[in-house]
Coordinates of C-alpha atoms in Angstrom, one line a residue:
Chain A
M1400 CA 95.5 116.5 -3.7
K1401 CA 94.4 116.4 -7.3
Q1402 CA 94.7 113.3 -9.4
I1403 CA 95.2 114.0 -13.1
A1404 CA 95.5 111.2 -15.6
I1405 CA 96.7 111.6 -19.1
I1406 CA 95.0 109.0 -21.3
S1407 CA 93.9 108.3 -24.9
G1408 CA 91.8 105.9 -26.8
K1409 CA 94.2 105.5 -29.6
G1410 CA 97.9 104.8 -28.9
G1411 CA 100.8 107.0 -29.8
T1412 CA 98.9 110.2 -29.6
G1413 CA 101.6 111.8 -27.4
K1414 CA 100.6 110.9 -23.8
T1415 CA 104.1 110.4 -22.5
S1416 CA 105.6 113.3 -24.4
I1417 CA 102.9 115.6 -23.0
T1418 CA 103.0 114.1 -19.5
S1419 CA 106.8 114.8 -19.3
A1420 CA 106.2 118.3 -20.5
F1421 CA 103.6 118.8 -17.6
A1422 CA 106.2 117.3 -15.2
S1423 CA 108.6 120.1 -16.2
L1424 CA 106.0 122.6 -15.3
A1425 CA 104.3 121.1 -12.3
K1426 CA 105.4 122.0 -8.8
N1427 CA 105.0 120.0 -5.6
S1428 CA 103.8 116.9 -7.5
I1429 CA 104.3 113.2 -7.8
Y1430 CA 104.2 111.1 -10.9
A1431 CA 103.0 107.6 -11.7
D1432 CA 103.6 105.7 -14.9
C1433 CA 100.5 103.5 -15.3
D1434 CA 101.2 102.4 -18.9
V1435 CA 102.7 99.3 -17.5
N1436 CA 102.6 97.3 -20.7
A1437 CA 104.9 99.7 -22.6
S1438 CA 106.1 102.3 -20.1
D1439 CA 108.3 105.0 -21.5
L1440 CA 108.1 107.8 -19.1
H1441 CA 111.3 106.8 -17.4
I1442 CA 113.2 107.5 -20.6
I1443 CA 112.7 111.2 -20.1
M1444 CA 112.4 111.3 -16.3
R1445 CA 115.7 109.4 -15.8
P1446 CA 114.6 108.0 -12.4
K1447 CA 117.1 107.1 -9.7
V1448 CA 115.5 104.0 -8.0
K1449 CA 115.2 104.4 -4.2
E1450 CA 113.1 101.4 -3.4
S1451 CA 111.7 98.4 -5.4
F1452 CA 108.9 96.0 -4.8
V1453 CA 108.2 92.6 -6.4
F1454 CA 104.8 92.4 -8.0
S1455 CA 103.4 88.9 -8.2
F1456 CA 99.7 88.6 -8.7
N1457 CA 98.6 85.2 -9.8
Q1458 CA 100.9 82.3 -9.7
K1459 CA 101.2 80.2 -12.7
V1460 CA 101.3 76.4 -12.8
K1461 CA 103.5 73.6 -14.2
I1462 CA 102.6 70.0 -14.8
N1463 CA 105.1 67.5 -13.3
Q1464 CA 105.4 64.9 -16.1
Q1465 CA 106.6 62.1 -13.8
E1466 CA 103.5 62.3 -11.7
C1467 CA 101.0 63.0 -14.4
I1468 CA 98.6 60.1 -15.0
K1469 CA 97.3 61.6 -18.3
C1470 CA 93.7 61.8 -17.1
S1471 CA 93.2 65.0 -19.0
I1472 CA 91.1 66.6 -16.3
C1473 CA 93.3 69.7 -16.3
F1474 CA 92.9 69.9 -20.1
N1475 CA 89.1 69.8 -19.7
V1476 CA 88.7 72.2 -16.9
C1477 CA 90.9 75.0 -18.3
R1478 CA 88.8 77.6 -20.0
F1479 CA 91.7 79.6 -21.4
N1480 CA 93.2 76.9 -23.7
A1481 CA 96.3 77.1 -21.5
V1482 CA 96.7 73.3 -21.2
D1483 CA 98.2 71.9 -24.4
R1484 CA 98.0 68.3 -25.3
I1485 CA 101.0 67.0 -27.3
R1486 CA 100.9 63.2 -28.0
N1487 CA 98.9 62.6 -24.9
N1488 CA 101.3 64.6 -22.7
F1489 CA 100.0 67.7 -21.1
Y1490 CA 101.8 71.0 -20.9
V1491 CA 100.8 74.4 -19.6
R1492 CA 101.2 77.2 -22.2
E1493 CA 102.6 79.8 -19.9
F1494 CA 101.5 82.9 -21.9
S1495 CA 97.9 81.7 -22.0
C1496 CA 97.7 80.8 -18.3
T1497 CA 95.8 83.3 -16.3
G1498 CA 96.7 81.7 -12.9
C1499 CA 93.2 80.8 -12.0
D1500 CA 94.7 77.7 -10.3
L1501 CA 91.7 75.5 -11.1
C1502 CA 93.7 72.8 -12.9
R1503 CA 96.0 72.5 -9.9
K1504 CA 93.1 72.2 -7.5
A1505 CA 91.3 69.7 -9.8
C1506 CA 94.3 67.4 -10.4
P1507 CA 93.6 64.1 -8.7
V1508 CA 97.2 63.2 -8.1
M1509 CA 98.6 66.6 -7.3
A1510 CA 100.9 66.5 -10.3
I1511 CA 100.5 70.3 -10.9
E1512 CA 102.5 72.7 -8.8
K1513 CA 102.5 76.4 -8.6
I1514 CA 105.6 78.1 -9.9
D1515 CA 106.8 81.4 -8.6
N1516 CA 105.6 84.0 -11.0
K1517 CA 107.3 87.3 -10.6
A1518 CA 105.0 89.2 -12.8
G1519 CA 107.0 92.4 -12.5
E1520 CA 108.5 95.0 -10.2
Y1521 CA 107.5 98.5 -9.2
F1522 CA 109.8 101.2 -8.1
I1523 CA 109.8 104.5 -6.2
S1524 CA 112.4 106.8 -7.6
D1525 CA 113.7 110.3 -7.4
T1526 CA 113.8 112.5 -10.5
R1527 CA 114.5 116.1 -11.2
F1528 CA 110.8 116.8 -11.3
G1529 CA 109.9 115.0 -8.1
Q1530 CA 109.2 111.5 -7.1
L1531 CA 108.1 108.9 -9.7
V1532 CA 106.4 105.6 -9.1
H1533 CA 107.0 103.3 -12.1
S1534 CA 107.1 99.7 -12.9
R1535 CA 108.5 97.0 -15.2
L1536 CA 106.1 94.3 -16.1
N1537 CA 107.2 91.0 -17.7
V1538 CA 105.9 90.5 -21.2
G1539 CA 102.8 88.6 -21.8
E1540 CA 101.4 89.2 -18.4
D1541 CA 97.7 90.0 -18.1
Y1542 CA 95.8 91.5 -15.2
S1543 CA 98.3 94.4 -15.4
D1544 CA 95.4 96.3 -13.8
R1545 CA 96.5 95.0 -10.4
L1546 CA 99.9 96.4 -10.9
I1547 CA 98.4 99.7 -11.8
D1548 CA 96.3 99.6 -8.7
D1549 CA 99.5 99.0 -6.7
V1550 CA 101.4 101.8 -8.5
K1551 CA 98.6 104.3 -8.1
S1552 CA 97.8 103.6 -4.4
Y1553 CA 101.5 103.8 -3.6
A1554 CA 101.8 107.2 -5.3
C1555 CA 98.6 108.3 -3.6
N1556 CA 100.0 107.4 -0.2
I1557 CA 103.2 109.4 -0.7
A1558 CA 101.2 112.3 -2.1
E1559 CA 99.0 112.4 1.0
E1560 CA 101.9 111.9 3.4
K1561 CA 103.9 114.7 1.9
K1562 CA 100.9 116.9 1.3
L1563 CA 101.6 117.2 -2.4
D1564 CA 99.3 119.2 -4.8
N1565 CA 99.1 116.9 -7.7
L1566 CA 99.4 113.2 -8.7
I1567 CA 100.1 113.2 -12.5
I1568 CA 99.5 109.8 -14.1
D1569 CA 100.8 108.7 -17.5
G1570 CA 98.0 106.3 -18.6
P1571 CA 97.7 103.4 -21.1
P1572 CA 95.9 103.5 -24.4
G1573 CA 92.5 101.8 -25.0
I1574 CA 89.4 101.3 -22.8
G1575 CA 90.2 97.9 -21.3
C1576 CA 91.1 96.9 -17.8
T1577 CA 94.3 98.9 -17.6
T1578 CA 92.5 102.2 -18.4
I1579 CA 89.6 101.4 -16.1
S1580 CA 92.1 100.9 -13.2
T1581 CA 94.0 104.1 -14.2
I1582 CA 90.9 106.3 -14.1
N1583 CA 89.5 104.8 -11.0
G1584 CA 89.1 107.6 -8.4
I1585 CA 90.9 110.4 -10.4
D1586 CA 89.7 114.0 -10.4
L1587 CA 90.4 114.9 -14.0
A1588 CA 91.2 112.9 -17.2
V1589 CA 93.2 114.7 -19.9
L1590 CA 92.5 113.0 -23.2
I1591 CA 95.2 113.3 -25.9
T1592 CA 93.9 112.9 -29.4
N1593 CA 95.2 113.6 -32.9
S1594 CA 93.7 115.2 -35.9
S1595 CA 92.6 112.0 -37.7
K1596 CA 89.3 110.3 -38.1
S1597 CA 90.4 107.2 -36.3
S1598 CA 91.5 109.4 -33.3
L1599 CA 88.1 111.0 -33.1
H1600 CA 86.5 107.6 -33.3
D1601 CA 88.6 106.3 -30.4
L1602 CA 88.1 109.6 -28.5
K1603 CA 84.3 109.1 -28.5
R1604 CA 84.7 105.6 -27.0
S1605 CA 87.0 106.9 -24.3
L1606 CA 84.7 109.7 -23.4
E1607 CA 81.9 107.2 -23.1
L1608 CA 83.9 105.2 -20.7
L1609 CA 84.7 108.3 -18.6
K1610 CA 81.0 109.1 -18.6
T1611 CA 80.1 105.7 -17.1
H1612 CA 82.7 106.4 -14.4
N1613 CA 81.6 110.0 -13.8
I1614 CA 85.0 111.5 -14.4
K1615 CA 85.6 115.0 -15.6
A1616 CA 87.1 114.9 -19.1
S1617 CA 89.2 117.4 -21.0
V1618 CA 90.8 117.2 -24.4
I1619 CA 94.0 118.2 -26.1
I1620 CA 94.6 117.8 -29.8
N1621 CA 98.2 116.9 -30.5
K1622 CA 99.6 117.0 -34.0
S1623 CA 96.7 119.3 -34.7
N1624 CA 98.0 120.6 -38.1
F1625 CA 97.8 117.2 -39.9
N1626 CA 94.2 117.8 -40.8
C1627 CA 92.6 121.1 -39.8
N1628 CA 89.1 120.0 -40.8
I1629 CA 89.1 117.2 -38.3
T1630 CA 90.8 119.4 -35.6
K1631 CA 87.8 121.7 -36.0
E1632 CA 85.4 118.8 -35.9
I1633 CA 86.9 117.5 -32.6
E1634 CA 86.8 121.1 -31.2
E1635 CA 83.1 121.4 -32.1
Y1636 CA 82.4 117.9 -30.7
C1637 CA 83.9 118.9 -27.3
L1638 CA 81.9 122.2 -27.3
E1639 CA 78.6 120.4 -28.1
N1640 CA 79.2 117.8 -25.4
G1641 CA 80.4 120.2 -22.7
I1642 CA 83.9 118.8 -22.5
S1643 CA 86.6 121.2 -21.6
F1644 CA 88.8 121.8 -24.6
L1645 CA 92.4 122.6 -23.5
G1646 CA 94.2 123.4 -26.7
K1647 CA 95.9 122.4 -29.9
I1648 CA 99.5 121.4 -30.2
P1649 CA 100.9 121.3 -33.8
Y1650 CA 103.3 118.6 -34.9
D1651 CA 106.7 119.5 -33.6
R1652 CA 109.9 117.5 -34.2
N1653 CA 111.4 119.0 -31.0
F1654 CA 109.5 116.3 -29.1
T1655 CA 111.5 113.6 -30.8
Y1656 CA 114.8 115.5 -30.7
G1657 CA 114.3 116.1 -26.9
M1658 CA 113.5 112.4 -26.4
L1659 CA 116.9 111.5 -27.8
E1660 CA 118.5 113.7 -25.2
Q1661 CA 116.1 112.4 -22.6
K1662 CA 114.5 115.8 -22.2
S1663 CA 110.9 117.0 -22.2
I1664 CA 110.0 119.6 -24.8
I1665 CA 109.9 122.3 -22.1
E1666 CA 113.6 121.5 -21.3
Y1667 CA 114.7 120.9 -24.9
A1668 CA 113.0 123.9 -26.5
P1669 CA 111.8 126.2 -23.7
F1670 CA 111.2 129.2 -25.9
S1671 CA 109.4 127.4 -28.7
A1672 CA 105.8 128.1 -29.6
T1673 CA 104.9 124.6 -28.7
S1674 CA 106.3 125.0 -25.2
D1675 CA 104.2 128.2 -24.8
I1676 CA 101.1 126.4 -25.8
I1677 CA 101.8 123.6 -23.3
R1678 CA 102.3 126.2 -20.5
K1679 CA 98.9 127.7 -21.2
I1680 CA 97.3 124.3 -21.3
W1681 CA 98.9 123.4 -17.9
E1682 CA 97.5 126.7 -16.4
K1683 CA 94.1 125.7 -17.6
I1684 CA 94.4 122.3 -16.1
L1685 CA 95.2 123.7 -12.7
K1686 CA 92.1 125.8 -12.8
L1687 CA 89.8 122.9 -13.8
Chain B
M1342 CA 99.2 82.2 -44.2
K1343 CA 98.3 84.2 -41.1
I1344 CA 100.2 87.5 -40.9
A1345 CA 99.8 89.6 -37.7
I1346 CA 100.8 93.3 -37.4
A1347 CA 101.9 94.2 -33.9
S1348 CA 103.8 96.7 -31.8
A1349 CA 104.1 97.4 -28.1
K1350 CA 103.9 101.2 -28.6
G1351 CA 100.6 102.6 -29.7
G1352 CA 100.2 104.8 -32.8
T1353 CA 103.2 103.4 -34.6
G1354 CA 101.1 102.6 -37.7
K1355 CA 99.9 99.1 -37.1
T1356 CA 96.5 99.8 -38.7
T1357 CA 98.1 101.8 -41.6
I1358 CA 100.4 98.8 -42.4
A1359 CA 97.7 96.2 -42.0
T1360 CA 95.0 98.0 -44.1
N1361 CA 97.4 99.0 -46.8
L1362 CA 99.0 95.6 -47.1
F1363 CA 95.5 94.1 -47.2
E1364 CA 94.3 96.4 -49.9
A1365 CA 97.4 96.0 -52.0
L1366 CA 97.0 92.2 -51.9
R1367 CA 93.2 92.4 -52.5
L1368 CA 93.7 94.6 -55.5
E1369 CA 96.1 92.1 -57.0
G1370 CA 93.2 89.7 -57.1
N1371 CA 95.2 86.5 -56.9
F1372 CA 94.3 85.7 -53.4
T1373 CA 91.3 85.7 -51.1
V1374 CA 92.3 87.9 -48.2
D1375 CA 90.6 88.2 -44.8
F1376 CA 91.1 91.1 -42.5
F1377 CA 90.9 90.7 -38.7
D1378 CA 90.9 93.8 -36.4
T1379 CA 91.6 92.3 -32.9
N1380 CA 92.1 95.7 -31.3
V1381 CA 88.6 95.3 -29.8
G1382 CA 89.0 98.2 -27.3
E1383 CA 89.5 100.7 -30.1
P1384 CA 88.9 99.1 -33.4
D1385 CA 89.8 101.5 -36.2
A1386 CA 90.5 99.5 -39.3
H1387 CA 86.9 99.6 -40.4
L1388 CA 87.2 103.4 -41.0
F1389 CA 89.7 102.6 -43.7
L1390 CA 88.0 99.6 -45.3
D1391 CA 84.3 100.5 -44.9
N1392 CA 83.7 101.2 -48.6
I1393 CA 84.9 97.8 -49.7
Y1394 CA 82.5 95.8 -47.6
T1395 CA 78.8 95.4 -47.4
E1396 CA 76.9 97.4 -44.8
Q1397 CA 75.1 94.3 -43.9
T1398 CA 76.9 92.7 -41.1
N1399 CA 76.7 89.3 -39.5
K1400 CA 76.7 90.1 -35.8
E1401 CA 77.8 87.7 -33.2
V1402 CA 77.5 88.4 -29.6
V1403 CA 80.4 87.3 -27.4
N1404 CA 79.4 86.1 -24.0
I1405 CA 81.3 84.9 -21.0
K1406 CA 79.9 82.6 -18.4
I1407 CA 79.5 84.1 -15.0
P1408 CA 78.1 82.3 -11.9
L1409 CA 74.6 82.8 -10.6
F1410 CA 74.2 81.8 -7.0
D1411 CA 71.1 80.0 -5.7
K1412 CA 70.7 81.5 -2.2
E1413 CA 68.3 78.7 -1.2
K1414 CA 70.5 75.8 -2.1
C1415 CA 73.7 77.5 -1.0
T1416 CA 75.1 76.2 2.3
Y1417 CA 77.5 79.1 2.6
C1418 CA 80.4 76.7 3.0
G1419 CA 82.8 79.2 1.4
K1420 CA 84.5 76.7 -0.9
C1421 CA 83.9 78.9 -3.9
L1422 CA 85.3 81.8 -2.1
H1423 CA 88.4 79.9 -1.4
Y1424 CA 88.7 78.7 -5.0
C1425 CA 88.3 82.1 -6.6
E1426 CA 91.7 83.5 -7.2
Y1427 CA 90.3 86.9 -8.1
D1428 CA 88.3 87.8 -5.0
A1429 CA 85.2 88.1 -7.2
I1430 CA 82.8 86.5 -4.8
V1431 CA 81.5 88.2 -1.7
M1432 CA 79.7 86.1 1.0
N1433 CA 78.0 86.9 4.2
K1434 CA 77.2 83.8 6.2
E1435 CA 75.0 85.4 8.8
D1436 CA 72.8 87.2 6.3
R1437 CA 72.8 84.2 4.0
N1438 CA 73.9 86.5 1.2
I1439 CA 76.4 85.7 -1.6
Y1440 CA 77.0 87.7 -4.8
L1441 CA 79.5 88.3 -7.6
I1442 CA 81.6 91.4 -8.4
D1443 CA 81.0 91.2 -12.1
N1444 CA 84.1 93.0 -13.3
K1445 CA 86.5 90.9 -11.3
C1446 CA 85.2 87.6 -12.7
T1447 CA 87.3 86.1 -15.4
S1448 CA 85.0 83.2 -16.1
C1449 CA 87.5 80.6 -15.1
G1450 CA 84.8 78.2 -13.8
A1451 CA 86.5 77.4 -10.5
C1452 CA 83.5 78.2 -8.3
I1453 CA 81.0 76.0 -10.2
Y1454 CA 83.6 73.2 -10.3
V1455 CA 84.0 73.1 -6.6
C1456 CA 80.4 73.7 -5.5
N1457 CA 78.9 70.4 -4.1
D1458 CA 75.5 71.8 -3.4
N1459 CA 74.4 72.5 -7.0
A1460 CA 74.0 76.1 -5.9
I1461 CA 75.8 77.7 -8.8
T1462 CA 74.5 77.9 -12.3
E1463 CA 76.2 79.8 -15.1
I1464 CA 74.6 82.6 -17.0
D1465 CA 75.8 84.5 -20.1
K1466 CA 77.2 87.9 -19.7
E1467 CA 77.6 89.9 -22.9
I1468 CA 81.0 91.5 -23.1
G1469 CA 81.2 92.5 -26.8
I1470 CA 80.3 91.7 -30.4
I1471 CA 82.0 90.5 -33.5
N1472 CA 81.1 91.8 -36.9
I1473 CA 81.6 89.8 -40.0
R1474 CA 81.2 91.5 -43.4
E1475 CA 81.5 90.2 -46.9
N1476 CA 83.3 91.7 -49.8
K1477 CA 81.0 94.0 -51.9
S1478 CA 82.3 93.5 -55.4
S1479 CA 82.3 90.2 -57.3
D1480 CA 86.0 90.0 -57.8
N1481 CA 87.9 88.7 -54.8
Q1482 CA 84.9 86.7 -53.6
G1483 CA 84.9 85.4 -50.2
S1484 CA 87.2 88.0 -48.7
R1485 CA 85.9 89.0 -45.3
F1486 CA 86.3 91.8 -42.9
I1487 CA 86.0 90.8 -39.2
D1488 CA 86.3 93.2 -36.3
G1489 CA 85.3 93.0 -32.6
Y1490 CA 83.9 95.5 -30.2
L1491 CA 84.4 95.4 -26.5
N1492 CA 81.4 96.7 -24.5
I1493 CA 82.5 99.9 -22.9
G1494 CA 83.1 99.4 -19.2
H1495 CA 84.0 95.7 -19.4
P1496 CA 87.6 95.1 -18.5
F1497 CA 88.7 91.8 -20.2
V1498 CA 89.3 91.7 -23.9
S1499 CA 90.9 88.2 -24.4
P1500 CA 87.6 86.2 -24.9
I1501 CA 86.6 88.4 -27.8
V1502 CA 90.0 88.0 -29.5
Q1503 CA 89.7 84.2 -28.8
S1504 CA 86.3 83.9 -30.5
M1505 CA 87.5 86.1 -33.4
K1506 CA 90.3 83.7 -34.0
T1507 CA 87.9 80.8 -34.5
K1508 CA 86.8 82.5 -37.7
L1509 CA 90.3 82.1 -39.2
I1510 CA 90.4 79.9 -42.3
T1511 CA 93.5 77.9 -42.8
G1512 CA 95.1 78.0 -46.2
Q1513 CA 93.9 81.5 -46.8
I1514 CA 95.8 84.8 -46.3
S1515 CA 94.6 86.5 -43.2
I1516 CA 95.9 89.9 -42.1
I1517 CA 95.5 90.3 -38.3
D1518 CA 95.7 93.8 -36.8
T1519 CA 96.4 93.8 -33.1
A1520 CA 96.0 96.1 -30.0
P1521 CA 99.2 97.9 -28.7
G1522 CA 101.1 96.4 -25.8
T1523 CA 102.4 93.0 -24.7
S1524 CA 99.3 91.9 -22.7
R1525 CA 97.7 88.5 -22.8
A1526 CA 95.1 89.7 -25.3
V1527 CA 97.9 90.5 -27.7
V1528 CA 99.6 87.1 -27.1
E1529 CA 96.2 85.5 -27.7
A1530 CA 96.1 87.2 -31.1
L1531 CA 99.7 86.2 -32.0
Y1532 CA 100.4 82.8 -30.7
D1533 CA 99.3 80.8 -33.7
V1534 CA 100.1 83.1 -36.5
D1535 CA 102.7 82.3 -39.2
Y1536 CA 104.6 85.6 -39.3
I1537 CA 104.5 88.8 -37.4
V1538 CA 105.2 92.3 -38.8
L1539 CA 106.3 94.6 -36.0
V1540 CA 105.8 98.3 -36.7
A1541 CA 108.3 100.6 -35.0
E1542 CA 108.7 104.3 -34.9
S1543 CA 112.2 105.7 -35.2
S1544 CA 112.3 107.4 -31.8
A1545 CA 113.7 106.6 -28.4
F1546 CA 110.2 105.5 -27.2
G1547 CA 109.8 103.5 -30.3
L1548 CA 113.1 101.7 -29.8
H1549 CA 112.4 100.9 -26.2
D1550 CA 109.0 99.4 -26.9
L1551 CA 110.3 97.5 -29.9
Q1552 CA 112.8 95.8 -27.7
L1553 CA 110.0 94.7 -25.3
M1554 CA 108.1 93.2 -28.2
V1555 CA 111.2 91.4 -29.6
K1556 CA 111.8 89.8 -26.2
M1557 CA 108.3 88.5 -26.1
L1558 CA 108.3 87.1 -29.6
N1559 CA 111.6 85.4 -29.0
E1560 CA 109.9 83.7 -26.0
L1561 CA 107.0 82.8 -28.1
R1562 CA 109.4 81.5 -30.8
K1563 CA 107.8 83.4 -33.6
G1564 CA 109.2 84.6 -36.9
F1565 CA 109.1 88.3 -37.3
G1566 CA 110.5 91.3 -39.1
V1567 CA 110.2 95.1 -38.6
V1568 CA 108.7 97.9 -40.6
I1569 CA 110.1 101.3 -39.6
N1570 CA 107.4 104.0 -39.9
R1571 CA 107.8 107.7 -40.0
Y1572 CA 111.5 107.5 -40.8
H1573 CA 113.1 111.0 -41.0
G1574 CA 116.1 110.1 -42.9
E1575 CA 118.6 111.0 -40.2
H1576 CA 120.4 109.0 -37.6
N1577 CA 118.2 106.1 -37.2
I1578 CA 118.5 104.3 -33.8
V1579 CA 116.0 101.6 -34.7
Q1580 CA 117.8 100.6 -37.8
E1581 CA 121.1 100.4 -35.9
Y1582 CA 119.4 98.1 -33.3
L1583 CA 118.0 95.8 -36.0
E1584 CA 121.4 95.4 -37.6
K1585 CA 122.9 94.5 -34.3
A1586 CA 120.2 92.1 -33.3
Q1587 CA 120.0 90.6 -36.8
I1588 CA 116.3 91.2 -37.2
P1589 CA 115.1 91.6 -40.8
L1590 CA 114.1 95.1 -41.8
L1591 CA 111.1 94.6 -44.1
M1592 CA 110.3 98.2 -45.1
E1593 CA 110.8 101.8 -44.3
I1594 CA 108.1 104.4 -44.7
P1595 CA 109.5 108.0 -44.6
F1596 CA 107.6 110.7 -42.7
K1597 CA 105.6 112.8 -45.2
M1598 CA 102.9 115.3 -44.4
E1599 CA 101.1 113.9 -47.4
Y1600 CA 100.9 110.5 -45.8
A1601 CA 99.8 111.9 -42.5
R1602 CA 97.0 113.7 -44.3
I1603 CA 95.9 110.7 -46.2
Y1604 CA 95.8 108.7 -42.9
S1605 CA 93.9 111.4 -41.1
E1606 CA 91.1 111.2 -43.6
S1607 CA 91.0 107.5 -43.1
E1608 CA 92.1 106.8 -46.6
L1609 CA 94.6 104.3 -47.9
L1610 CA 98.1 105.1 -49.1
V1611 CA 97.9 102.4 -51.8
N1612 CA 94.9 104.0 -53.4
N1613 CA 96.5 107.4 -53.5
N1614 CA 100.1 106.5 -54.5
D1615 CA 101.1 103.9 -57.1
D1616 CA 104.6 103.8 -55.6
M1617 CA 103.2 102.8 -52.2
R1618 CA 101.2 100.1 -53.8
K1619 CA 104.3 98.6 -55.3
K1620 CA 106.1 98.9 -52.0
F1621 CA 103.4 97.1 -50.1
L1622 CA 103.4 94.2 -52.6
E1623 CA 107.2 94.1 -52.1
L1624 CA 106.6 93.9 -48.4
F1625 CA 104.4 90.9 -48.9
E1626 CA 107.0 89.2 -51.0
K1627 CA 109.6 89.8 -48.3
I1628 CA 107.2 88.4 -45.6
K1629 CA 106.7 85.3 -47.7
S1630 CA 110.4 84.7 -48.3
E1631 CA 111.3 85.4 -44.6
Y1632 CA 108.6 82.9 -43.6
M1633 CA 109.8 80.3 -46.0
L1634 CA 113.3 80.7 -44.7
K1635 CA 112.2 80.2 -41.1
A1636 CA 110.1 77.2 -42.1
M1637 CA 113.1 75.6 -43.8
Y1638 CA 115.3 75.8 -40.7
R1639 CA 112.6 74.6 -38.3

């Protein structure tokens, strides 16, 4: 089984649009949406949920005002500024709380209790392309990397059980914890970039991250016709650094039109030039 | 006034709105404006504003505290193991060995708090840097550009955002560019700002992610409005949603190849297009009046 993750440094480069196009082309594959903070893949894949699992990682805490003796120990031990002091009363700011649980353990009168924190859910679903593991994370949750670990390992297990060829992962933007979890153990990273200076800047940071994790990297330039000089610059950069360059996809409104009908570009405009380019890119990926 | 620019989806144009709004205000000259780029994973705003600021930067290293175990003093009681909610400590009693998995440690301090044997000290671990740069020209004195860089490979960004926010000066206009998403690092950047400008793309993905963000801001009880970017002039699902949810629409930027090209060269719209400059000043006026309105009803 081959694990392929579609990621990018900069956001909005076209990860999900291109992932869904690959889904239309791939055979005998399973998909995982690891952009848990703003997942969109389900909009196109239209999953029918078969099973769902609750994801709760760290439990948050609440201060019981009746029992609190205002000793301010919790306020002092918290390193995340998550305990708020309002007129000598103490409250937990839920969004800032990371669930380290230290305040609860330190409270001398046990006035702090854990509250059930259902951080999110993840699902295993059937789609017209194959099975999809996706999730819904409550807003403001951190440590979404744990959810990604769950989603990925679940998808991996199914892939191995059913002897599937590919696990195709729609990844998050950036180089933080979510990306690190996503690329952990994959065989190939497909970086989507655009033809702008800022995309190139972010691409370089992403490539550096992949290097530290020893992961094979390949690059696609999406919206490549916005600035041909920078497109060329990116191509040359890949060549010089020995990174597989997969292809250039020009700006195409069909992506957005297809999105409105919940279709990938391959389904919406199968005979368009863009679809042909993506088919060629997908063949290249299978050979890498 | 602290104005943050945010969106759950990436690439909607946060940095474009933030840098252009900033430059439009700065050129007006009536205010001292600071710029904060809190997207520390992939900071881009400097590419657009580099020529305004001095090359000389005031660098500050951001450290977090991580535990260092004294293997002689340690009694291998396992309390720290029990207190660590992140499974970041590995201990082997027989071999008298204890160590930390760096990337799991969130620096919460629970282990050092519980250790009775004085076996844990804390050492600094560098996770990134903050750059502070001053305005080059003499007009608009005191205007600063502040951005942060996460060390590649380190997973947690919140501490860098936190220490950037200590540089905010009250009573001054600050524009805060944020990372995409609804993670804790974004909440960290948003929770004490005065007004939030959400940037949305008029597409199905854009609408879905906008709704996520609206939900979060309602929970945070923040005032916000929306800028629709890359508007194509046809059936606009985002606009429809805003009307229904009674969320103020602050500005619409049509999709134009010209704008895409200006952006791709890391240049500013307001420097290339007078009309745009006017539009961004209008945006600021709208933000101000929306903010006042909110403050009146509070």
